[in-house]
CSV table of C-alpha atoms and ligand atoms in Angstrom, one decimal:
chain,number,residue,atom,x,y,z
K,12,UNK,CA,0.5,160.7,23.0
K,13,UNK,CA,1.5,157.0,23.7
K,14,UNK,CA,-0.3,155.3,26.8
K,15,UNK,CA,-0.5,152.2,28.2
K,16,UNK,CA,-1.9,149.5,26.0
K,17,UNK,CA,-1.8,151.6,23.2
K,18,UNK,CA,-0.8,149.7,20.0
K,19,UNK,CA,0.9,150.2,16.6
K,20,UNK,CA,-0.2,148.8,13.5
K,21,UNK,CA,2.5,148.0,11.0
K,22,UNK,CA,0.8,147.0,7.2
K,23,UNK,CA,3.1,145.8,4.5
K,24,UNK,CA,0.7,145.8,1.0
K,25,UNK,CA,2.3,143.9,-1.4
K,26,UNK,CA,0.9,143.2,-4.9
K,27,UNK,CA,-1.2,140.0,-4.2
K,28,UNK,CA,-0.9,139.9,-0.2
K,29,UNK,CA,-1.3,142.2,3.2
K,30,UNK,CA,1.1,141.5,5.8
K,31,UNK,CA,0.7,142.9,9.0
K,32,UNK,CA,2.2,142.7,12.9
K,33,UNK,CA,0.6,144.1,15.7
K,34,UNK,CA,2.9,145.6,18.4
K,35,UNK,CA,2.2,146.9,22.0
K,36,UNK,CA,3.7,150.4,21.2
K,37,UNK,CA,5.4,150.1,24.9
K,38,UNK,CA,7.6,146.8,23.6
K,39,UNK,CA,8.8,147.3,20.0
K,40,UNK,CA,10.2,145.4,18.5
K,41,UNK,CA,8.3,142.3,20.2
K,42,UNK,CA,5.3,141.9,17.9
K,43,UNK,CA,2.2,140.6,19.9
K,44,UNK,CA,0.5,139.1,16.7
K,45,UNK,CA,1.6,138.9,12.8
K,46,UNK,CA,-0.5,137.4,9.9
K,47,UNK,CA,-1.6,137.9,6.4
K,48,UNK,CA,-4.0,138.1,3.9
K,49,UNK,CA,-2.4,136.2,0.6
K,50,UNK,CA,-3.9,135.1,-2.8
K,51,UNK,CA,-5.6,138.7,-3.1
K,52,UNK,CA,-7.4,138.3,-6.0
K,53,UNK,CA,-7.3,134.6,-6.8
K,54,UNK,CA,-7.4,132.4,-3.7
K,55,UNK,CA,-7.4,134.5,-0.7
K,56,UNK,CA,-6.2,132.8,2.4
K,57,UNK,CA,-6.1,134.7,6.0
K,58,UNK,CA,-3.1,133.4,8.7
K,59,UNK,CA,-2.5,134.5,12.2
K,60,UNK,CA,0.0,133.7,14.4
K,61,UNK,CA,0.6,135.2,18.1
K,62,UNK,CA,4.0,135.8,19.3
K,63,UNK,CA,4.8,132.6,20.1
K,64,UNK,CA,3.9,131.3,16.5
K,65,UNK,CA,0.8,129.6,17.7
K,66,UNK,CA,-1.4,129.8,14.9
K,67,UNK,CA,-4.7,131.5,16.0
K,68,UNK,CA,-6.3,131.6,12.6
K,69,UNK,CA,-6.3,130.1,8.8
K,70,UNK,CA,-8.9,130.8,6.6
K,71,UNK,CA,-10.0,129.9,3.2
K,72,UNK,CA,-13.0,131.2,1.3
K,73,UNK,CA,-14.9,128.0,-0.3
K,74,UNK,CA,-18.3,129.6,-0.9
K,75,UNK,CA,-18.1,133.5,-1.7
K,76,UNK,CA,-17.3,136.4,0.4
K,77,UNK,CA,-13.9,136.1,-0.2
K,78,UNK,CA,-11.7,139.6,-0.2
K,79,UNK,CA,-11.9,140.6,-3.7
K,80,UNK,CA,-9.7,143.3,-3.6
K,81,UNK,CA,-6.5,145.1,-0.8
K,82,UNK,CA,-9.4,147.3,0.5
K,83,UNK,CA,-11.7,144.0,1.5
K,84,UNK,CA,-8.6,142.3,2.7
K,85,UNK,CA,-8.1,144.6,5.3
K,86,UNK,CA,-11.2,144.4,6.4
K,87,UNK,CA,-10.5,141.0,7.0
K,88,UNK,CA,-7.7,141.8,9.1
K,89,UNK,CA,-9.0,144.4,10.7
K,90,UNK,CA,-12.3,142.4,12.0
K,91,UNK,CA,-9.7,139.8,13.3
K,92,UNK,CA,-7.8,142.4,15.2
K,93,UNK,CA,-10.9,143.7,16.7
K,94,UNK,CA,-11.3,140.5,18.2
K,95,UNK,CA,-7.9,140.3,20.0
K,96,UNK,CA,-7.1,144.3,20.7
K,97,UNK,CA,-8.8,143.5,24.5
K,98,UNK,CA,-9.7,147.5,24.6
K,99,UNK,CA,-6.3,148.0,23.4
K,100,UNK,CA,-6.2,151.6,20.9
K,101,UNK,CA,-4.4,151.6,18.0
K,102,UNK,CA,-2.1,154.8,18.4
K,103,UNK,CA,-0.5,154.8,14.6
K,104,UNK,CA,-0.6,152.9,11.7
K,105,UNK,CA,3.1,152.5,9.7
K,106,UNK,CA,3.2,151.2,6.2
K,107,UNK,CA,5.8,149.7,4.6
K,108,UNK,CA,6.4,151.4,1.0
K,109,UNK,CA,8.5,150.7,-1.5
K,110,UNK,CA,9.7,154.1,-3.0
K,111,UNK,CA,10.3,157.4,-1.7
K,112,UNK,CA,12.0,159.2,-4.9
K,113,UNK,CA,15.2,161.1,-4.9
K,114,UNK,CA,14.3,162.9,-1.6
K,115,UNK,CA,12.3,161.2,1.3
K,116,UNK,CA,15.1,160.0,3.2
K,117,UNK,CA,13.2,159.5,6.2
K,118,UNK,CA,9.9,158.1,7.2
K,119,UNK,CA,6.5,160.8,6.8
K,120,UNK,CA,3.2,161.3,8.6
K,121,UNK,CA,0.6,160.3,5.7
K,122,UNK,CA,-1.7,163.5,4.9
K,123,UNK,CA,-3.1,164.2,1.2
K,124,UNK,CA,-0.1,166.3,-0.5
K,125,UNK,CA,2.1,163.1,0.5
K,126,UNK,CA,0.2,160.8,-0.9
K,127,UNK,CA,-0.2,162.7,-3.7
K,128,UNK,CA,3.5,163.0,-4.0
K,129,UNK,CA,3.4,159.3,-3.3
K,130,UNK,CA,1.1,158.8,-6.1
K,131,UNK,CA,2.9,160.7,-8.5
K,132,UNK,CA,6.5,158.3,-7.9
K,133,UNK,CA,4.2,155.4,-8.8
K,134,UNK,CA,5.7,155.9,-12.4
K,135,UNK,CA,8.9,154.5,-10.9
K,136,UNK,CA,7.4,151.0,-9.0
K,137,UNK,CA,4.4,150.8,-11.1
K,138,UNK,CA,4.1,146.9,-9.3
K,139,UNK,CA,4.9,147.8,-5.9
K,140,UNK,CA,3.9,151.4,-5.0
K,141,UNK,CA,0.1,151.6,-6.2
K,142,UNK,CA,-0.5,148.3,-3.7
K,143,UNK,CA,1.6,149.9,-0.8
K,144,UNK,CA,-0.7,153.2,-1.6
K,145,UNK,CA,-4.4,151.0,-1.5
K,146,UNK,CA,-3.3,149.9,2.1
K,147,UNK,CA,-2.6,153.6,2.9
K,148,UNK,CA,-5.7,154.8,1.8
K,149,UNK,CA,-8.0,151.5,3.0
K,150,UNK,CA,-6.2,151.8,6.6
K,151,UNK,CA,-6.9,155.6,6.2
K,152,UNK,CA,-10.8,155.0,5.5
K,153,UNK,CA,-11.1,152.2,8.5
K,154,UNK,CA,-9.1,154.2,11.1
K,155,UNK,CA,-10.2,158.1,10.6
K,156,UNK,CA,-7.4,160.5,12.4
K,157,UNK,CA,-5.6,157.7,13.1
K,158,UNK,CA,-2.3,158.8,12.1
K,159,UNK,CA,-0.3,157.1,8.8
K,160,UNK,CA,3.3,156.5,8.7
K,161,UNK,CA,5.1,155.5,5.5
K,162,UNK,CA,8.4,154.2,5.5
K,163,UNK,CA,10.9,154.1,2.4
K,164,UNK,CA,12.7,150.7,1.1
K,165,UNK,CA,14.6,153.1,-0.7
K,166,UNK,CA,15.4,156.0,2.5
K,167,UNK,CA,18.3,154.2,3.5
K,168,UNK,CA,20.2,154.4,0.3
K,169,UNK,CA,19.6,158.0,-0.2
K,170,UNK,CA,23.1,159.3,1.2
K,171,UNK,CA,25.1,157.3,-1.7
K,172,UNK,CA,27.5,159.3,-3.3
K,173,UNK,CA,26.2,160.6,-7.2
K,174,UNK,CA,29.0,158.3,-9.0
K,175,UNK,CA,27.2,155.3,-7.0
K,176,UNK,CA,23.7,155.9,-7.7
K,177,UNK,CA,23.8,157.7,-11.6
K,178,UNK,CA,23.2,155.8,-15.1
K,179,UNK,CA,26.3,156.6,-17.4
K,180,UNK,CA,23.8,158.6,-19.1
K,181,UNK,CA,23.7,162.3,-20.3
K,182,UNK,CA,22.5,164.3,-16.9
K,183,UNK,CA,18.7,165.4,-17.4
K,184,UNK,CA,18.1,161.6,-16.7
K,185,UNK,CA,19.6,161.8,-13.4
K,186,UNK,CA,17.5,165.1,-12.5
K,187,UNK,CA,14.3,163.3,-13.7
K,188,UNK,CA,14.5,160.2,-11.4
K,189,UNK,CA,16.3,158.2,-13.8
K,190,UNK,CA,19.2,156.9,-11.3
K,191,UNK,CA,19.8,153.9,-8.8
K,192,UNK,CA,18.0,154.0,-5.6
K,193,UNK,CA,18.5,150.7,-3.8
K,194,UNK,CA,15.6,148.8,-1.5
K,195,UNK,CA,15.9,146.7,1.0
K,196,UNK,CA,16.7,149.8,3.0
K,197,UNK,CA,14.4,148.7,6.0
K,198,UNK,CA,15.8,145.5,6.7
K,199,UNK,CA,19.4,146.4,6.1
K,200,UNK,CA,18.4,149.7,8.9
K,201,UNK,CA,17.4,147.0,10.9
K,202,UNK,CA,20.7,144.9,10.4
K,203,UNK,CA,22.7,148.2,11.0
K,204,UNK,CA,21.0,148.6,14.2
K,205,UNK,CA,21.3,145.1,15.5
K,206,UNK,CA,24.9,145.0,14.7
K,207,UNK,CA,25.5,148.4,16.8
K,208,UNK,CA,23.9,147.1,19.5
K,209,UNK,CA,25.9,143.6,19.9
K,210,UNK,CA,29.0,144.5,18.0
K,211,UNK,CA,29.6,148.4,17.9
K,212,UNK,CA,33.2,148.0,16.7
K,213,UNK,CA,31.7,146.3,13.5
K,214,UNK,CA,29.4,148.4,12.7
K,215,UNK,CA,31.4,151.4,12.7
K,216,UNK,CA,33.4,149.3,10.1
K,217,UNK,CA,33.0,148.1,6.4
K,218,UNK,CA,30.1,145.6,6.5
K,219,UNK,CA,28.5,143.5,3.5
K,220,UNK,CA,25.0,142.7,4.1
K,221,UNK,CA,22.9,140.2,1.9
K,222,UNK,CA,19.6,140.3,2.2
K,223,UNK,CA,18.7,136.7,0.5
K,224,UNK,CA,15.3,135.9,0.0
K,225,UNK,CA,12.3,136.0,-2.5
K,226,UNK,CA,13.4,139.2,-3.3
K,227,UNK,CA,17.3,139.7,-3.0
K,228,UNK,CA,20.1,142.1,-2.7
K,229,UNK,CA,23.2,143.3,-1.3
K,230,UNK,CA,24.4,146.4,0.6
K,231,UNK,CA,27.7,148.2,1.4
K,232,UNK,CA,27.5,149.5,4.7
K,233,UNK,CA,30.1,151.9,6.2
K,234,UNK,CA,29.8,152.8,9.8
K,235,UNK,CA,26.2,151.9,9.6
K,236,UNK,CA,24.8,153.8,6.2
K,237,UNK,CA,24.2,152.4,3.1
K,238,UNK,CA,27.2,153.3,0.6
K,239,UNK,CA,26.0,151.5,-2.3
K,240,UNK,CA,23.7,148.5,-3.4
K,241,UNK,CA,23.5,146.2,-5.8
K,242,UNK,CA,19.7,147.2,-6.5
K,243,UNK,CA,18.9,149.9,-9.1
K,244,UNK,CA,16.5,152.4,-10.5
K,245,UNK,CA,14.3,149.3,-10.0
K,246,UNK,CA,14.2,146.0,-7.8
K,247,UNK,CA,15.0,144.1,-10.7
K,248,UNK,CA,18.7,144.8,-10.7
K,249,UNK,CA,21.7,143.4,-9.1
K,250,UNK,CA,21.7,139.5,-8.2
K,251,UNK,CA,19.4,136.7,-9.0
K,252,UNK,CA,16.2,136.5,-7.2
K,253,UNK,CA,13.3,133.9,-6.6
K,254,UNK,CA,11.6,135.0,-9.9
K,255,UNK,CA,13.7,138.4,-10.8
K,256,UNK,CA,16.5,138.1,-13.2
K,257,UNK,CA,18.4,140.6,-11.5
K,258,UNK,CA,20.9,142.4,-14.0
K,259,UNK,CA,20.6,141.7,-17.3
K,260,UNK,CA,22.6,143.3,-20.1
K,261,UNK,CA,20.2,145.9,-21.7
K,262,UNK,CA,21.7,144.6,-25.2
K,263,UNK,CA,19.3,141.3,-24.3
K,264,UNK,CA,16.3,142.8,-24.4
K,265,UNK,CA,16.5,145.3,-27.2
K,266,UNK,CA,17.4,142.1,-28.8
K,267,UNK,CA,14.1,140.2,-27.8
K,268,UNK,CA,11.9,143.7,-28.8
K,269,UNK,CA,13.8,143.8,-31.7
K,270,UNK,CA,14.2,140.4,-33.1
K,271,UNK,CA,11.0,138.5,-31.5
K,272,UNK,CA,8.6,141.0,-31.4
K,273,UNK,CA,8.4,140.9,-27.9
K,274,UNK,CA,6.8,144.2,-26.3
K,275,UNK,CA,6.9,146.0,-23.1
K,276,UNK,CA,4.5,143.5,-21.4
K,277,UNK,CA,6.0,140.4,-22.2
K,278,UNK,CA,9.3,141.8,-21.1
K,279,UNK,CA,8.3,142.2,-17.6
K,280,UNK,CA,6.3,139.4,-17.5
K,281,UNK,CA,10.1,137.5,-18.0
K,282,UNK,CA,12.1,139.4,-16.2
K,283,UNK,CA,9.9,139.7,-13.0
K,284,UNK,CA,8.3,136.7,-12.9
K,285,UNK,CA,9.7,134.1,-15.2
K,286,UNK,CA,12.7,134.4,-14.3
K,287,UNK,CA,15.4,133.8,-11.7
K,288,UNK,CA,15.2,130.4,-10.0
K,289,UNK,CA,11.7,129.8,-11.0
K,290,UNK,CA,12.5,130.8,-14.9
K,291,UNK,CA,16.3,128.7,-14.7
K,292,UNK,CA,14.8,125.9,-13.0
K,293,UNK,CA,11.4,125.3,-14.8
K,294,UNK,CA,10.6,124.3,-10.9
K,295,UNK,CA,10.4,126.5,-8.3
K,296,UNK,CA,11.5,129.5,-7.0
K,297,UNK,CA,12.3,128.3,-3.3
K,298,UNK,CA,15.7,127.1,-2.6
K,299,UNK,CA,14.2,124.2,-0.7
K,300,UNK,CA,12.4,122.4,-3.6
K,301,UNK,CA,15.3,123.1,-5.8
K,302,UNK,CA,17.8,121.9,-2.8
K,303,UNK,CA,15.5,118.0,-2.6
K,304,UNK,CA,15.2,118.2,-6.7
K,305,UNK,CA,17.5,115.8,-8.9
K,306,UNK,CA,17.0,117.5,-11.7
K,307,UNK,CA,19.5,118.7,-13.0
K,308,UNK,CA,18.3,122.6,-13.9
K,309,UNK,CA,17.7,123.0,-10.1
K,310,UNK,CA,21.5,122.5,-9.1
K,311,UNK,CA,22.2,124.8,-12.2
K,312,UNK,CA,20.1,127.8,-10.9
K,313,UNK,CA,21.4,128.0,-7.5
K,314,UNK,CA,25.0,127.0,-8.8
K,315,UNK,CA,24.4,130.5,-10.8
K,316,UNK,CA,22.7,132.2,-7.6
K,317,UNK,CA,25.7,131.4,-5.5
K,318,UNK,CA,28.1,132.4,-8.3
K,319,UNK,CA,26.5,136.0,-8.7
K,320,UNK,CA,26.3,136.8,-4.9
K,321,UNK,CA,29.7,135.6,-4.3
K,322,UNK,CA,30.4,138.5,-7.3
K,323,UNK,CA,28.7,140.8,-5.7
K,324,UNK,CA,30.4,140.4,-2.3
K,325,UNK,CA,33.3,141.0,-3.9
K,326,UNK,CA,32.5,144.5,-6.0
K,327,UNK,CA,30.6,145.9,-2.7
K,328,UNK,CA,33.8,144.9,-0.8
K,329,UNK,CA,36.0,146.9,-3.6
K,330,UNK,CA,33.4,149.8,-3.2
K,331,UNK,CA,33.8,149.5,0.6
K,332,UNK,CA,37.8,149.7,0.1
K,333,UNK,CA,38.1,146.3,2.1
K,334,UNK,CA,35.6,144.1,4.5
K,335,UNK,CA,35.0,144.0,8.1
K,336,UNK,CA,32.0,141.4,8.1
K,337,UNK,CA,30.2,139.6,6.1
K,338,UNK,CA,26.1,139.6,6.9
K,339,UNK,CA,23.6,137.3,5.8
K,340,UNK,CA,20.0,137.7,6.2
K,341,UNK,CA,16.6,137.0,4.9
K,342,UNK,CA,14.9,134.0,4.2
K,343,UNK,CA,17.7,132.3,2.4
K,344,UNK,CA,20.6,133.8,4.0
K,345,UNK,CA,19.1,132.8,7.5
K,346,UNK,CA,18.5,129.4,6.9
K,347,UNK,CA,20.2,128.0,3.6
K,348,UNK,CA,23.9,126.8,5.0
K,349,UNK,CA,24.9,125.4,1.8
K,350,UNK,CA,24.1,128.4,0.0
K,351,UNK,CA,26.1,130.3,2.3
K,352,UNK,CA,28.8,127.7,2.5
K,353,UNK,CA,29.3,128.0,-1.7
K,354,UNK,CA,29.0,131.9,-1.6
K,355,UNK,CA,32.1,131.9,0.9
K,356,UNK,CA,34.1,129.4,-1.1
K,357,UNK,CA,36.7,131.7,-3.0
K,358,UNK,CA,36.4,134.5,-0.4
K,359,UNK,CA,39.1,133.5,1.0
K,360,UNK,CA,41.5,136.2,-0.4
K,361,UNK,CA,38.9,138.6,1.3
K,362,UNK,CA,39.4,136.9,4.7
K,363,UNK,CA,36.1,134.8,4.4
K,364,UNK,CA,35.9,131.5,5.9
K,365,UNK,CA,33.4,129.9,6.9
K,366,UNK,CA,33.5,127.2,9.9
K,367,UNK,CA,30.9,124.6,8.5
K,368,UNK,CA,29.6,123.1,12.0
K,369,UNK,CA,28.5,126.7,13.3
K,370,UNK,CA,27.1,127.3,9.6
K,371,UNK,CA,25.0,124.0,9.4
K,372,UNK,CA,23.6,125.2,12.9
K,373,UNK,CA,22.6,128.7,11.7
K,374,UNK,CA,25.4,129.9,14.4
K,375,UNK,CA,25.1,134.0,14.9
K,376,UNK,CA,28.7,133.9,14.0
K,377,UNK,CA,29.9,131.5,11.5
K,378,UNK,CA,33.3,132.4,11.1
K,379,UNK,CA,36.2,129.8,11.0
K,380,UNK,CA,38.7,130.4,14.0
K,381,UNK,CA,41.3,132.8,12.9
K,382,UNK,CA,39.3,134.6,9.6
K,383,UNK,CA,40.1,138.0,9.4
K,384,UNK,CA,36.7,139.1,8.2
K,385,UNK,CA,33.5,138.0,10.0
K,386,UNK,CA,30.6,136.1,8.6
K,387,UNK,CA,27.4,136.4,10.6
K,388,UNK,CA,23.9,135.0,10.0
K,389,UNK,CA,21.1,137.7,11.1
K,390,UNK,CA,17.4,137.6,11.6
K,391,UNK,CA,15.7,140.7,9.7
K,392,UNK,CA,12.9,142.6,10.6
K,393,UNK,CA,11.5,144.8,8.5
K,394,UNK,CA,8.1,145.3,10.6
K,395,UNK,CA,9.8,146.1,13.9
K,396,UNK,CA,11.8,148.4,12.2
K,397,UNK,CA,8.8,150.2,10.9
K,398,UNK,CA,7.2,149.6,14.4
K,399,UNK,CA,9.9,151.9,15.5
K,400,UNK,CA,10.0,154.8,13.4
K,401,UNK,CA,6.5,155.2,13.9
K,402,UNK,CA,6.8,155.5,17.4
K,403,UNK,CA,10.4,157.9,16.8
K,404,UNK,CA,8.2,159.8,14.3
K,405,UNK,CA,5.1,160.4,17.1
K,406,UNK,CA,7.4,161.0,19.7
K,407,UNK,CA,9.4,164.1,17.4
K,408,UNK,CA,5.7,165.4,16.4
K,409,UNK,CA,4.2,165.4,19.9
K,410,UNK,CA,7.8,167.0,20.7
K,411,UNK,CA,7.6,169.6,17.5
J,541,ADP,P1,10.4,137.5,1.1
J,541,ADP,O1,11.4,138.2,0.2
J,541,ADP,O2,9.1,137.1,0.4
J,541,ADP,O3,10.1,138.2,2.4
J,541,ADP,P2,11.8,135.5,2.6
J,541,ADP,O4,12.9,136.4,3.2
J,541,ADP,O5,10.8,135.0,3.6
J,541,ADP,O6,11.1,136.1,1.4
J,541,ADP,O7,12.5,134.3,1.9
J,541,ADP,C1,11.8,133.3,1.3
J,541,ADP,C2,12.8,132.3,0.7
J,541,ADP,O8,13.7,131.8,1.6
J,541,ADP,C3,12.1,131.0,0.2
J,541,ADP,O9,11.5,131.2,-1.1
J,541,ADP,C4,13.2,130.0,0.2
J,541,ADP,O10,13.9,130.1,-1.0
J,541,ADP,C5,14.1,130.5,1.3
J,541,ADP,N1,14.1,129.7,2.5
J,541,ADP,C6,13.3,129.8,3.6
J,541,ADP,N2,13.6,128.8,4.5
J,541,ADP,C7,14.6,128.1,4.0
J,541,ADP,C8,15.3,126.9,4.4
J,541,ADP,N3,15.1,126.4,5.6
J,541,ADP,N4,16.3,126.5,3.6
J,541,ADP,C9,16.5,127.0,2.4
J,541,ADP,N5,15.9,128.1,1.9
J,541,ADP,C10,14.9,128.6,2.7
């Protein structure tokens, strides 16, 4: 039961970082306080930040003590919360994970079989899921009967029709997990929501979201649920991405086992982190140090990026039938107006056009007068959404 003052929790456990909002459960989606533990395992570093984005805390550990592991993070965060909860209970934890298999299309109260089940589609996200797991089980050990929500990156996805999410291979792949499950799914919920709220007729239509930022992909959204995305069996597929290569013929690297030896290790070591802007740019991964760079290999990475998005835009659209709106979202899609401005270009047979004054100011809507299809720029929130199905999830269970 949800009282006054009561608070929810949302953790997102990545592989090197814990992210984490605090909300007053009573005025979701406004998050009272966010922060983060980062460097997990090299040079931590703790941030906070109230709602405002005052920062309230920054730590470094010079001398020892640092968090060592996910589990000693927390307790980091968690001995900064204590300090600001003001007798404030935490009514619900929800955790951001990053696969739910072939069935949990909705978020789950946290008990033992689930994260066993959990556990067991760690075979499928071997970098993502054992991370989102240790902050399960470390929030689990710090707040006793303090109920644990996950929710999916992949739930959203999980209505796509078979011929969008199979491999063109023979079927027992598909009925052992072997198929394409899409991520994303919280922010481009969140998207979905938003749009209903301040532009129902869109949403019921054929929408394009692109969720741009470290990590990136793209989603075909009819009438508000996913219909196909250019992410696959893992979040390496689809378009380029700070250090992913996104698709890759297959062809490539049983050349590079084949012919230079290299082995499963190395492989992923390219693909996931050596490659993408970071790997085409021998810079950076961050469109802003490769937007001020001369060199050269900088303007050739995000000419690439830009050329592969605008690609994709254009297959979801086909999958779609046709295109109501374009979305962009994300860190890159929120903020990087030349980036959006090049994707556009050549849209126009799809109705895109972009009007570049409202574009270089981030405008909600950045149409050009008359375009048949729109293009809006959207904040995401990924926490708030999580913030939400928690309390949606209690509410059903004190309901049930
Ligand atoms: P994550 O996937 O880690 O949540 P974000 O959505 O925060 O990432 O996106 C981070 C990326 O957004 C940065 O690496 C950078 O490339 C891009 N970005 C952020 N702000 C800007 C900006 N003002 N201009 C251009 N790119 C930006």
């Amino acid at each position: 039961m949800i009282a006054t003052g009561d608070a929810v929790l949302v953790i997102n456990a990545g592989s090197s970082s814990i992210k984490f909002e605090l909300f007053d459960a009573q005025q979701v989606p406004g998050a009272l306080y966010a922060g983060q533990v980062e460097g997990i395992g090299a040079a931590p570093r703790f941030s906070a930040k109230d709602a405002a984005g005052a920062r309230l805390a920054d730590q470094r550990w010079s001398e020892g003590g640092a968090p060592g592991d996910h589990g000693a993070a927390l307790r980091v965060i968690i001995g900064w919360l204590a300090g600001v909860l003001a007798g404030r209970r935490i009514a619900a934890i929800g955790h951001r994970v990053v696969h739910g298999g072939p069935d949990l299309a909705a978020p789950v109260l946290v008990d033992a079989t689930v994260m066993e089940r959990l556990g067991a589609l760690a075979s499928l996200a071997p970098l993502h899921q054992p991370h989102n797991l240790a902050g399960i089980a470390a929030a689990a050990e710090h707040f006793p009967g303090v109920p644990q929500v996950a929710c999916f990156d992949t739930a959203f996805h999980r209505a796509h029709a078979w011929e969008a999410d199979t491999y063109a291979l023979p079927p027992e792949f598909y009925a052992r997990g072997i198929r394409r499950y899409g991520f994303h799914g919280l922010s481009y919920e969140y998207i979905a929501r938003s749009l209903a709220q301040t532009d129902p007729a869109l949403a019921a239509g054929r929408v394009v979201v692109a969720h741009l930022g470290n990590g990136a992909s793209l989603c075909a959204m009819h009438d508000g649920r996913s219909i196909d995305s250019t992410m696959g069996f893992t979040a390496l597929d689809g378009v380029p991405m700070g250090t992913r290569s996104g698709q890759i013929d297959p062809g490539v690297l049983l050349h590079l086992m084949a012919s230079d030896g290299m082995d499963t290790t190395a492989v992923q070591k390219l693909l996931y982190g050596n490659a993408g802007l970071k790997g085409m740019s021998g810079i950076s991964q961050d469109v802003r140090d490769l937007e001020a760079s001369a060199d050269p290999r900088a303007a050739a990475a995000l000419s690439h990026f830009c050329w592969r998005v605008r690609r994709e835009v254009g297959a979801l659209a086909a999958a779609l039938g046709g295109i109501d709106a374009l979305v962009f979202t994300a860190g890159i899609g929120e903020n990087a107006a030349s980036i959006r401005a090049r994707i556009c270009a050549g849209l126009g047979f799809l109705g895109i056009e972009v009007d570049p004054a409202l574009n270089d100011a981030n405008a909600p809507d950045i149409s050009a007068p008359g375009a048949t299809t729109r293009v809006l720029v959207r904040a995401t929130d990924e926490e708030g959404m999580i913030a939400r199905h928690v309390l949606a999830l209690l509410q059903r269970s004190e309901k049930a």
